[in-house]
Short mmCIF file of C-alpha atoms and ligand atoms in Angstrom, two decimals:
data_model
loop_
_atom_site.label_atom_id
_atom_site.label_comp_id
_atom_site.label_asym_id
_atom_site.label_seq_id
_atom_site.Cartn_x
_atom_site.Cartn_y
_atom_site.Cartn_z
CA UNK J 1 0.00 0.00 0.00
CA UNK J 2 1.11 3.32 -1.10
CA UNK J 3 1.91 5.77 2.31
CA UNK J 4 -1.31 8.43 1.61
CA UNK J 5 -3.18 4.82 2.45
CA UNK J 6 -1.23 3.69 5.62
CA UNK J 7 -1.07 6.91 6.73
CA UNK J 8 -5.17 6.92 7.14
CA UNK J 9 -5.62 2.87 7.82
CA UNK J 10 -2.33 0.88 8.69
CA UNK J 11 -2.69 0.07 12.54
CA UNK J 12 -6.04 -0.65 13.24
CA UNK J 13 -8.65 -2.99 13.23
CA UNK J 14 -12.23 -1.62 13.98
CA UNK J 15 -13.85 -3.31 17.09
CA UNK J 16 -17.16 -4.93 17.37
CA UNK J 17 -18.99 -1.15 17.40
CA UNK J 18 -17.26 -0.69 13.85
CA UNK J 19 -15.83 2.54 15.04
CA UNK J 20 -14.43 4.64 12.18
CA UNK J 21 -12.07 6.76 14.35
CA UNK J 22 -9.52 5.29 16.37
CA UNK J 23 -10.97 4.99 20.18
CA UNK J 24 -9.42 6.72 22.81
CA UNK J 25 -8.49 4.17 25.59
CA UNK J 26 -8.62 6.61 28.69
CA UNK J 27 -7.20 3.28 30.89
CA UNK J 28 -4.36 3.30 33.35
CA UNK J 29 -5.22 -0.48 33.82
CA UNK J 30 -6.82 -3.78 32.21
CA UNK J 31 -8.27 -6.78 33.93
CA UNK J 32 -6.89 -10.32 33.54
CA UNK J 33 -8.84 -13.55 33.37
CA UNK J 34 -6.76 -14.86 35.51
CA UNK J 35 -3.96 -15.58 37.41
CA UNK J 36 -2.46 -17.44 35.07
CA UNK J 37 -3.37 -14.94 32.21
CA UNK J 38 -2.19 -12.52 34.06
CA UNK J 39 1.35 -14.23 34.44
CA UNK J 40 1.28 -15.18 30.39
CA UNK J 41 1.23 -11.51 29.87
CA UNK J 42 4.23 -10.43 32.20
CA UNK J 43 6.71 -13.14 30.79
CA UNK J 44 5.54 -12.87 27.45
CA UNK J 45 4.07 -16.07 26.91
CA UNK J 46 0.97 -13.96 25.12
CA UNK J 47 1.03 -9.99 24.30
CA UNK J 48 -1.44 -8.23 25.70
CA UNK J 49 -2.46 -5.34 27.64
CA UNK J 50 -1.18 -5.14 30.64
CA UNK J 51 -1.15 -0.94 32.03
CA UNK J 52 -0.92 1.59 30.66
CA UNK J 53 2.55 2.88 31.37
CA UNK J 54 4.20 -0.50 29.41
CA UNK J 55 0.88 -0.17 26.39
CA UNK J 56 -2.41 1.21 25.31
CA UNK J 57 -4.45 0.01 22.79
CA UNK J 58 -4.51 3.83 21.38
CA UNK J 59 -0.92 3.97 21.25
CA UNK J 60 -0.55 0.47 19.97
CA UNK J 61 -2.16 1.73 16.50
CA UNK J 62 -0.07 5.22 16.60
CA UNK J 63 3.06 2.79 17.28
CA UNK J 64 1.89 0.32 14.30
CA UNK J 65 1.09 3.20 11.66
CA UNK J 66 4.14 5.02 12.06
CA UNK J 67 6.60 1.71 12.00
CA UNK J 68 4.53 1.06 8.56
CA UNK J 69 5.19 4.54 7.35
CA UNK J 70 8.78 4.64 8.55
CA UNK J 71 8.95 0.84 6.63
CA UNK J 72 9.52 -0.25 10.12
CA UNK J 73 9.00 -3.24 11.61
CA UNK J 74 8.25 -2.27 14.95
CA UNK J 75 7.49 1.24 17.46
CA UNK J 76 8.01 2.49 20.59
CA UNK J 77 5.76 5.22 21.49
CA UNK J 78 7.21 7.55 24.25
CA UNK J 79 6.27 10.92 26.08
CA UNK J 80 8.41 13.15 23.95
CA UNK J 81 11.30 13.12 21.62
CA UNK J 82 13.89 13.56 24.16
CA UNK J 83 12.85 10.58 25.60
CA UNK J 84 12.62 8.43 22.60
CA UNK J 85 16.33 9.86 21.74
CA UNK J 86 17.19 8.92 25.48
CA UNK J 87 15.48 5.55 25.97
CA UNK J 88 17.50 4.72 22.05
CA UNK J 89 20.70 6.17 23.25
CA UNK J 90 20.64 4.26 26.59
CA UNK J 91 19.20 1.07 24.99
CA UNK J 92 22.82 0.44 23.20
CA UNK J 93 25.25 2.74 25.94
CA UNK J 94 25.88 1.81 29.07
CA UNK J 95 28.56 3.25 31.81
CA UNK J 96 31.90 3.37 29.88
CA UNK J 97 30.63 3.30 26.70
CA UNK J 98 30.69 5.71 23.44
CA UNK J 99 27.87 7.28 20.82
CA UNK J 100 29.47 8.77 17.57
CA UNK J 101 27.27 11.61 17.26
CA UNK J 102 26.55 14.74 14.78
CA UNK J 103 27.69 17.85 16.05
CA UNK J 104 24.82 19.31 13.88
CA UNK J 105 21.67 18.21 16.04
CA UNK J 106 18.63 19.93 17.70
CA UNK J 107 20.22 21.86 20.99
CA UNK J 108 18.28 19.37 23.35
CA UNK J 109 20.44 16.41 21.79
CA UNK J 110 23.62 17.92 21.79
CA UNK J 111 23.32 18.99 25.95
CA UNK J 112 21.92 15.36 26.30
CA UNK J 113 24.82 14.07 24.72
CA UNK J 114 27.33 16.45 26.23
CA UNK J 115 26.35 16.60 29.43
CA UNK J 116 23.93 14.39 30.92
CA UNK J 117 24.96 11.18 29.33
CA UNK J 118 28.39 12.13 30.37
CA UNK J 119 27.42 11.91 34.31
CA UNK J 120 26.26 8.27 33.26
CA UNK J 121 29.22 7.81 32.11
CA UNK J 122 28.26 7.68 28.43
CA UNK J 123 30.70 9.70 25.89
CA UNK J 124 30.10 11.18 23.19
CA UNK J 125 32.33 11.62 20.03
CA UNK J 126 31.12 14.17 17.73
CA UNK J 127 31.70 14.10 14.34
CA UNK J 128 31.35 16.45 11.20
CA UNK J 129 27.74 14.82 8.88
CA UNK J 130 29.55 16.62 5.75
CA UNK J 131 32.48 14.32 6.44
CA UNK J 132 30.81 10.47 7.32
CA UNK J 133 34.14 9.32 6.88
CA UNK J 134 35.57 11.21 10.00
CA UNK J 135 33.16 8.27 11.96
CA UNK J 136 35.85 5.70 11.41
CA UNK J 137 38.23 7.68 13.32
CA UNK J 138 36.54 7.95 16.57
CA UNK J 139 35.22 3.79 16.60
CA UNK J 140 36.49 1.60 19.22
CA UNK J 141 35.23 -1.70 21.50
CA UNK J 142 33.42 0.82 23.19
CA UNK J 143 31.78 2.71 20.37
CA UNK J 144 28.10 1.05 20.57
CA UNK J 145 25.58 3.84 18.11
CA UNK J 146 26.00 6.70 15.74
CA UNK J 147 23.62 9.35 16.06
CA UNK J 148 22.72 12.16 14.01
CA UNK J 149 20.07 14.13 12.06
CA UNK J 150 18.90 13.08 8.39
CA UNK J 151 17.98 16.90 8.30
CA UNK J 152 19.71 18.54 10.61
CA UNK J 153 17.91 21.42 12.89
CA UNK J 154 18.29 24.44 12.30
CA UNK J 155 20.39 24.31 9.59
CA UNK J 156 18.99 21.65 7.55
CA UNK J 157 21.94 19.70 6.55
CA UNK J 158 21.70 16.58 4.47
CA UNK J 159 22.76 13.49 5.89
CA UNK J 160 24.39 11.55 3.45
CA UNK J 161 22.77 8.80 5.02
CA UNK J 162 24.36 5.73 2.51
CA UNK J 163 27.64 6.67 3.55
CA UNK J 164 27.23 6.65 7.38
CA UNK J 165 24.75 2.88 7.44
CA UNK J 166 28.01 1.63 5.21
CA UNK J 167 30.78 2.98 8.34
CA UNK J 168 28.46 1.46 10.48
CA UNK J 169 27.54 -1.56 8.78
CA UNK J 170 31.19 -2.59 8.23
CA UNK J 171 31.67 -2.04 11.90
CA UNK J 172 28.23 -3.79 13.11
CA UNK J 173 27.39 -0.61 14.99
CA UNK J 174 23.87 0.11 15.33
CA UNK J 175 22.52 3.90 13.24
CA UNK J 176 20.38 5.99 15.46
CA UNK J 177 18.71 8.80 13.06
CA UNK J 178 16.23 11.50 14.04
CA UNK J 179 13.76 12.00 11.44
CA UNK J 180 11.76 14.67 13.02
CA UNK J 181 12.66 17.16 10.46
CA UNK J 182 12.17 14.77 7.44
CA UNK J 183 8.97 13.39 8.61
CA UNK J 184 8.10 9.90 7.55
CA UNK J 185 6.59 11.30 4.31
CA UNK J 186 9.49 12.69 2.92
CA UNK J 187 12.58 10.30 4.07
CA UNK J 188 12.56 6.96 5.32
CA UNK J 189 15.83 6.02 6.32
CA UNK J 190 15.55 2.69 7.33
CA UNK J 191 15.91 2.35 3.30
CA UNK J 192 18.88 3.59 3.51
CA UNK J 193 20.04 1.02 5.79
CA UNK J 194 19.80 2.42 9.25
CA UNK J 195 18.67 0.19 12.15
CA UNK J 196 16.34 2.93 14.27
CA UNK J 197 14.53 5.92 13.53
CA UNK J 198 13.82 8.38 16.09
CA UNK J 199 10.60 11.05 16.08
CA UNK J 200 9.49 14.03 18.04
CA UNK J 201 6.11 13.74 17.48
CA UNK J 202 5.49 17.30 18.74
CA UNK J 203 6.46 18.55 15.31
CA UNK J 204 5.37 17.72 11.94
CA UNK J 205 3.08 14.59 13.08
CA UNK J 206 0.81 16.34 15.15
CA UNK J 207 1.18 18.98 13.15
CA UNK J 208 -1.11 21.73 14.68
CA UNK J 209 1.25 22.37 17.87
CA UNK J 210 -1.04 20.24 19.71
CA UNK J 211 0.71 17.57 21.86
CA UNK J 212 4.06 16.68 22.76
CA UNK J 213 5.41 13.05 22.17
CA UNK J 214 8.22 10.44 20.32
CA UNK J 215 8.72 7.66 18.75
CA UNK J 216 11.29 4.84 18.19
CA UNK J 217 10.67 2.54 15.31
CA UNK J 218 13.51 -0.22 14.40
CA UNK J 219 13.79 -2.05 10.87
CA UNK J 220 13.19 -5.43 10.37
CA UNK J 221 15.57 -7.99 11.06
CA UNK J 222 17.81 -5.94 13.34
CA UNK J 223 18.62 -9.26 15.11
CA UNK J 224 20.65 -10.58 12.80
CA UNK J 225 23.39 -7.38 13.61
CA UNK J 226 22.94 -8.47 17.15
CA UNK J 227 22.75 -11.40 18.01
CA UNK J 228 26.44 -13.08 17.70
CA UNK J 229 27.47 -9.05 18.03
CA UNK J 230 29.80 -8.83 21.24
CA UNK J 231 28.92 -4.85 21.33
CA UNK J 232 25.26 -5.84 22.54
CA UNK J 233 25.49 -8.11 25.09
CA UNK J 234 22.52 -6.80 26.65
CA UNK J 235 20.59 -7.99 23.78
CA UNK J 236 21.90 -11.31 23.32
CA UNK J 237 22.51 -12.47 26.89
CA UNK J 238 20.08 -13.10 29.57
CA UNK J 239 18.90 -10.26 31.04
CA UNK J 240 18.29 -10.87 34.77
CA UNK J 241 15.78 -7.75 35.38
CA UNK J 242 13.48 -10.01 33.60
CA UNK J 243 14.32 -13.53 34.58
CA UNK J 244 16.70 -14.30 32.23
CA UNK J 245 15.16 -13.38 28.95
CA UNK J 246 17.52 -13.34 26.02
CA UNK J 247 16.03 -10.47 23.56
CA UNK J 248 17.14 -11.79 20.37
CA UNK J 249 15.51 -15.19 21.16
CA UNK J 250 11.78 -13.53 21.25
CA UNK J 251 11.34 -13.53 17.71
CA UNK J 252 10.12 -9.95 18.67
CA UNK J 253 11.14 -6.66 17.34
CA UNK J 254 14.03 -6.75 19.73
CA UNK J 255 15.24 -3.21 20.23
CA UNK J 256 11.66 -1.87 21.25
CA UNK J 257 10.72 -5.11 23.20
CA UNK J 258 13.64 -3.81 25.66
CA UNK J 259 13.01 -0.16 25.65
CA UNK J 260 9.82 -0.93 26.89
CA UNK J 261 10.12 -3.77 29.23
CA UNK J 262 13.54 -1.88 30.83
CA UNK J 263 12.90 1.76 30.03
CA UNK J 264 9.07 2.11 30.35
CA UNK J 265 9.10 0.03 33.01
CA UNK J 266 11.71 1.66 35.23
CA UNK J 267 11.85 5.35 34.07
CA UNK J 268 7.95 5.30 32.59
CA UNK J 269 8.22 8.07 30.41
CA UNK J 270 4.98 6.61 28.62
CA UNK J 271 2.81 8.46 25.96
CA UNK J 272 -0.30 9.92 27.28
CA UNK J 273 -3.65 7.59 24.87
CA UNK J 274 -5.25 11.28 24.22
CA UNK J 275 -2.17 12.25 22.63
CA UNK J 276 -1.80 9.11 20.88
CA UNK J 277 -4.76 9.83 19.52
CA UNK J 278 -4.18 13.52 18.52
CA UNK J 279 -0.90 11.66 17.05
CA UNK J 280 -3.31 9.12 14.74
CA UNK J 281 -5.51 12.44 13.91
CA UNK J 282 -1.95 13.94 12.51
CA UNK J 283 -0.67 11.06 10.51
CA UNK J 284 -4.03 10.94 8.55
CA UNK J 285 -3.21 14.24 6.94
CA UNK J 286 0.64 14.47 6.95
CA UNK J 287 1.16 13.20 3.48
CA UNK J 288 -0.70 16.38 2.27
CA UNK J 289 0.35 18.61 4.73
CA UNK J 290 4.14 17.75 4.23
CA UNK J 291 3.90 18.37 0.46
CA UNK J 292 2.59 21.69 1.38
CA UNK J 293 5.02 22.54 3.58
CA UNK J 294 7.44 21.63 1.42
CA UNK J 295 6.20 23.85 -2.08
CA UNK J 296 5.68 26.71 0.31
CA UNK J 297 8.98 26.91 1.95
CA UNK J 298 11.15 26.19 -1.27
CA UNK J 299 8.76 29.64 -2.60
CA UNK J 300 9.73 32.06 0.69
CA UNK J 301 13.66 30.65 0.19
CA UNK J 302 14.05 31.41 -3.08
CA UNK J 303 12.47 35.00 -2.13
CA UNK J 304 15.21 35.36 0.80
CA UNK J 305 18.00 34.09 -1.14
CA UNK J 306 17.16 37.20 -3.74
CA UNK J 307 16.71 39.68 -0.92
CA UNK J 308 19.69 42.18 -0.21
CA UNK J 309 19.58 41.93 3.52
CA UNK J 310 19.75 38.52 3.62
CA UNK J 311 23.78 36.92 3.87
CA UNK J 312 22.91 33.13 3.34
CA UNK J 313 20.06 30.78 3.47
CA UNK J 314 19.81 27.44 4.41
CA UNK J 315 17.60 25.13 2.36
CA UNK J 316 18.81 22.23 0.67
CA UNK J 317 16.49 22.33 -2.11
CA UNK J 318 17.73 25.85 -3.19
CA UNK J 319 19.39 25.09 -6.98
CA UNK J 320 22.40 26.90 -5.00
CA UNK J 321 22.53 24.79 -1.63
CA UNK J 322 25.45 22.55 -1.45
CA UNK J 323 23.04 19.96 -0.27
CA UNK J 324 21.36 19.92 -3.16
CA UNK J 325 22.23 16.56 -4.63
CA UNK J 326 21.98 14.68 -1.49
CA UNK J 327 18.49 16.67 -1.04
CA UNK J 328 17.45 14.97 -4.24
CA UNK J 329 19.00 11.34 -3.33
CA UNK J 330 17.12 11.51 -0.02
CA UNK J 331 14.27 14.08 0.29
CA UNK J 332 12.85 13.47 -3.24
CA UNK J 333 9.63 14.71 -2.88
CA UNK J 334 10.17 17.90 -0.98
CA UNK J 335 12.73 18.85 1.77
CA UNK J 336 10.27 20.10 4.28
CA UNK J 337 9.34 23.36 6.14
CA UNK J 338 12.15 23.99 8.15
CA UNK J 339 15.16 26.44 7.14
CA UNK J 340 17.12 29.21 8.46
CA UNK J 341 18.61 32.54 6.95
CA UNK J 342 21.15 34.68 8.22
CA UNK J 343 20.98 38.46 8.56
CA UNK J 344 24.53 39.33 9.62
CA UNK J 345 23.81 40.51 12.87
CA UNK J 346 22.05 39.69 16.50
CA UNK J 347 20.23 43.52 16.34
CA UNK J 348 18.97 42.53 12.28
CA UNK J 349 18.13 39.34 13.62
CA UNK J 350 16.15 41.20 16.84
CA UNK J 351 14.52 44.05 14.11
CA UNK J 352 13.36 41.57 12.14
CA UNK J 353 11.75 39.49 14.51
CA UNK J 354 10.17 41.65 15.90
CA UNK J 355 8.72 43.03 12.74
CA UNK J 356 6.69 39.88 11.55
CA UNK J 357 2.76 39.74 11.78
CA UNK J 358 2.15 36.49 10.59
CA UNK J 359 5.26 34.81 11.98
CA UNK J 360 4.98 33.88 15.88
CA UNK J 361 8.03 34.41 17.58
CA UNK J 362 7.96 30.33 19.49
CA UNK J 363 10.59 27.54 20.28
CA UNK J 364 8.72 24.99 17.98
CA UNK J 365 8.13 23.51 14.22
CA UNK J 366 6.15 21.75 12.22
CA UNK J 367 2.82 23.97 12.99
CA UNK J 368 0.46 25.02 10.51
CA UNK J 369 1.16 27.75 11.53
CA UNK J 370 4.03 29.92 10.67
CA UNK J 371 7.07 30.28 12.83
CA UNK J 372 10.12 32.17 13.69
CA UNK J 373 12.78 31.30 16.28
CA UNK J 374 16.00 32.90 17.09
CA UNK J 375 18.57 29.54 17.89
CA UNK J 376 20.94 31.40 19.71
CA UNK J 377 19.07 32.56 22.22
CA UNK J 378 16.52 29.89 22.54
CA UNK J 379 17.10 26.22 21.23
CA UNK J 380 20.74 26.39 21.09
CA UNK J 381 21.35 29.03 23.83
CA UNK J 382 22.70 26.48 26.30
CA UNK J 383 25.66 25.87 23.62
CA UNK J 384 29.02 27.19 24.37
CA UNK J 385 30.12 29.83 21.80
CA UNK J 386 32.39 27.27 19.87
CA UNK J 387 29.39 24.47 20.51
CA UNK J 388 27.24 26.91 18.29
CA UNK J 389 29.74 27.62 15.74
CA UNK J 390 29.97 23.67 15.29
CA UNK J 391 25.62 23.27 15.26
CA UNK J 392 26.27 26.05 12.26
CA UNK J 393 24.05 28.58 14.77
CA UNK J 394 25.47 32.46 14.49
CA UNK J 395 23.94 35.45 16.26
CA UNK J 396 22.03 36.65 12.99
CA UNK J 397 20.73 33.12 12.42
CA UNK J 398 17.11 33.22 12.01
CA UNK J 399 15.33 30.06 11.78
CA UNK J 400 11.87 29.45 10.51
CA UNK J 401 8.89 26.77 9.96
CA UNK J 402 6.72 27.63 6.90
CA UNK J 403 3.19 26.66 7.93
CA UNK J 404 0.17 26.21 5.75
CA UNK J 405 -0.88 29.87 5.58
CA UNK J 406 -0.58 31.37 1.60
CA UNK J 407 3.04 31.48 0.52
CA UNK J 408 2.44 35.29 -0.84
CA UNK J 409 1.12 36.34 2.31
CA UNK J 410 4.37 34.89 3.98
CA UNK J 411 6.55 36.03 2.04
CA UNK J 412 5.01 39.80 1.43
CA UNK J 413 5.09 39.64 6.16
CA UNK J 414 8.82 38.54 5.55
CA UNK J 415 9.25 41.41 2.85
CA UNK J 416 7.73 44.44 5.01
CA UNK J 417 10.40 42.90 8.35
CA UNK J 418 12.74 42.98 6.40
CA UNK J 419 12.81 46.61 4.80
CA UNK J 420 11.19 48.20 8.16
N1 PLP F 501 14.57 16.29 17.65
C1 PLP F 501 14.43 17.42 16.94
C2 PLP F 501 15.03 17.52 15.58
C3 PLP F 501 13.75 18.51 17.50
O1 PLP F 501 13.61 19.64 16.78
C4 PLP F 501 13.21 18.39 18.81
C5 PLP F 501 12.49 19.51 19.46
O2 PLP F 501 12.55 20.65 19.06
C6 PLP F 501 13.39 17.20 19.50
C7 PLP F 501 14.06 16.17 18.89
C8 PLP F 501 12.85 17.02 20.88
O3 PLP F 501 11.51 16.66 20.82
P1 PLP F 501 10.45 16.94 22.02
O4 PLP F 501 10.30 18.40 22.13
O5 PLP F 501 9.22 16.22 21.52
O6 PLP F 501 11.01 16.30 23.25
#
């Protein structure tokens, strides 16, 4: 099925009342039969619901229609994208061990990575995602993910994401990529051979600024990179939290099996069913909505990149971006809403800012409705100066998130800022 169709269907079955829109299961618990149903459930000897912090039916078909639009083979819902980066990051790291990581991520991942992980004792190495073949420098024993952006926020570099699965691939390290920016409608990168997609749901999924939320999806047959792999023996030795149970021996999809049993179980940073279902509501129209986004922004940069004031602009579907090839390899049908211009200066970045009607001045993307966002003094402000230099964020960096409003009418609000 094509993804307009999955996007609307792929996850659920109606129940006996033939409901046409997903039910909300407002549940924080579900009765057994049984005792012994009841200990089937808990060691996995049948699936089922057991509370709501491990699964929900609502969530279950947000978890199964984004692993089918992601050409997944299995989800993880969780209560925002940080946590869904966390639970992936921790689900291969442990105490002493290394992530390869982008320096070119949202400023949430790169303080996760620099400094909380660190007081874990997880390190991370970051490397340059316009030079993949820096990775193979920084790989030891230790090194157990790479992480990084297949659009990078706010600067919206390509991932050349071939060239990274290959590094890791040779090494049988296990690709972590945030598709947030992307959405699953415009890249899927499990094609390109990574083993787990991460989403902020927040963004382009529920699309109206409604709810926050993540995701974790993993491809199919991940197991067979794990299970003789000495970097994962938490996957492929028992694992006495829960009696003994070897992950790649389930038959399951592994990598979210543990996130949930370990991570939702311990740290329980589940996703609400109401936004689950705000999430399903999204899906149905992001196929439109990202094709949209996508016509509209490539319209307001080619107006910036002709505008005096303007230094530089960021989108890699500009005929003059030097993403532009890798834009076509792996954002074929659009490269999204997201993109960033500079104006020189932090008091032109301030004027102009300030100066936008239509534009709403908020630390988000992926609305319908328009947005502008100064990084450095919002998403990337807890960067060092050199940090910033290396995300590609600069005091006159102004980032934005076309909505769905009329192109013309963005671009004439963009206009009047920037000649006030
Ligand atoms: N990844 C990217 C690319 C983001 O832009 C964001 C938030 O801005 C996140 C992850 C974090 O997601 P959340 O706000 O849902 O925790």
């Amino acid at each position: 099925m094509e993804k307009e169709t999955l996007a609307i269907h792929s996850g659920y079955i109606k129940d006996a009342q033939g409901t046409m829109a997903v039910p909300i299961y407002q549940t924080t618990a579900y009765q057994f039969k049984d005792i012994e149903h009841a200990g089937n459930l808990f060691s996995l000897k049948e699936l089922g619901n057991i509370y709501t912090r491990l699964n929900n039916p609502t969530t279950d078909v947000f978890e199964k229609r984004v692993a089918s639009l992601e050409n997944g083979a299995g989800a993880l819902a969780t209560a925002s994208g940080m946590s869904a980066i966390t639970y992936s990051i921790m689900n291969v790291a442990e105490s002493g061990d290394n992530i390869i990581a982008s320096s070119k991520l949202y400023g949430g991942s790169l303080t996760l990575l620099t400094h909380t992980l660190k007081r874990f004792g997880i390190e991370a190495r970051f490397f340059d995602i316009e030079h993949p073949a820096h990775i193979e420098k920084l790989i030891d024993e230790n090194t157990k993910g790479i992480f990084f952006e297949s659009l990078s926020n706010p600067t919206t570099t390509v991932a050349d994401i071939d060239a990274i699965s290959e590094i890791a691939n040779r090494y049988n390290i296990i690709t972590i990529v945030d598709n947030t920016v992307a959405s699953p409608m415009l890249c899927n990168p499990i094609d390109f051979g990574v083993d787990i997609v991460v989403h902020s749901a927040s963004k382009y999924i529920t699309g109206q600024g409604l709810a926050i939320g993540g995701a974790i999806i993993e491809r199919e047959n991940l197991v067979e990179k794990i299970k003789e792999n000495p970097r994962y023996p938490q996957f492929n030795t028992p694992d006495v939290s829960y009696h003994g149970l070897v992950y790649v021996d389930t038959g399951l999809p592994l990598f979210t099996l543990r996130a949930r049993l370990l991570f939702l179980r311990d740290m329980g940073a589940a996703l609400a069913p109401f936004n689950s279902w705000l999430f399903i509501q999204g899906l149905e129209t992001l196929p439109l909505r990202m094709k949209q986004h996508s016509e509209s922004a490539l319209q307001v940069a080619e107006f910036l990149e002709n505008h005096p004031k303007v230094k530089l602009v960021n989108y890699p579907k500009l005929d003059s971006s030097k993403y532009r090839v890798l834009a076509d390899k792996y954002l074929e049908n659009g490269a999204s809403g997201l993109m960033s211009f500079d104006v020189g200066s932090y008091e032109d970045a301030t004027k102009i800012v300030n100066s936008v009607e239509i534009f709403t001045l908020v630390a988000n993307i992926g609305d319908s409705k328009s947005i502008i966002t100064h990084p450095a003094s919002t998403t990337h402000q807890q960067l060092s100066d050199s940090e910033m230099v290396e995300a590609g964020v600069s005091k006159g960096l102004i980032r934005l998130s076309i909505g769905l409003e009329n192109a013309n009418d963005l671009i004439n609000d963009l206009k009047q800022a920037l000649e006030n």
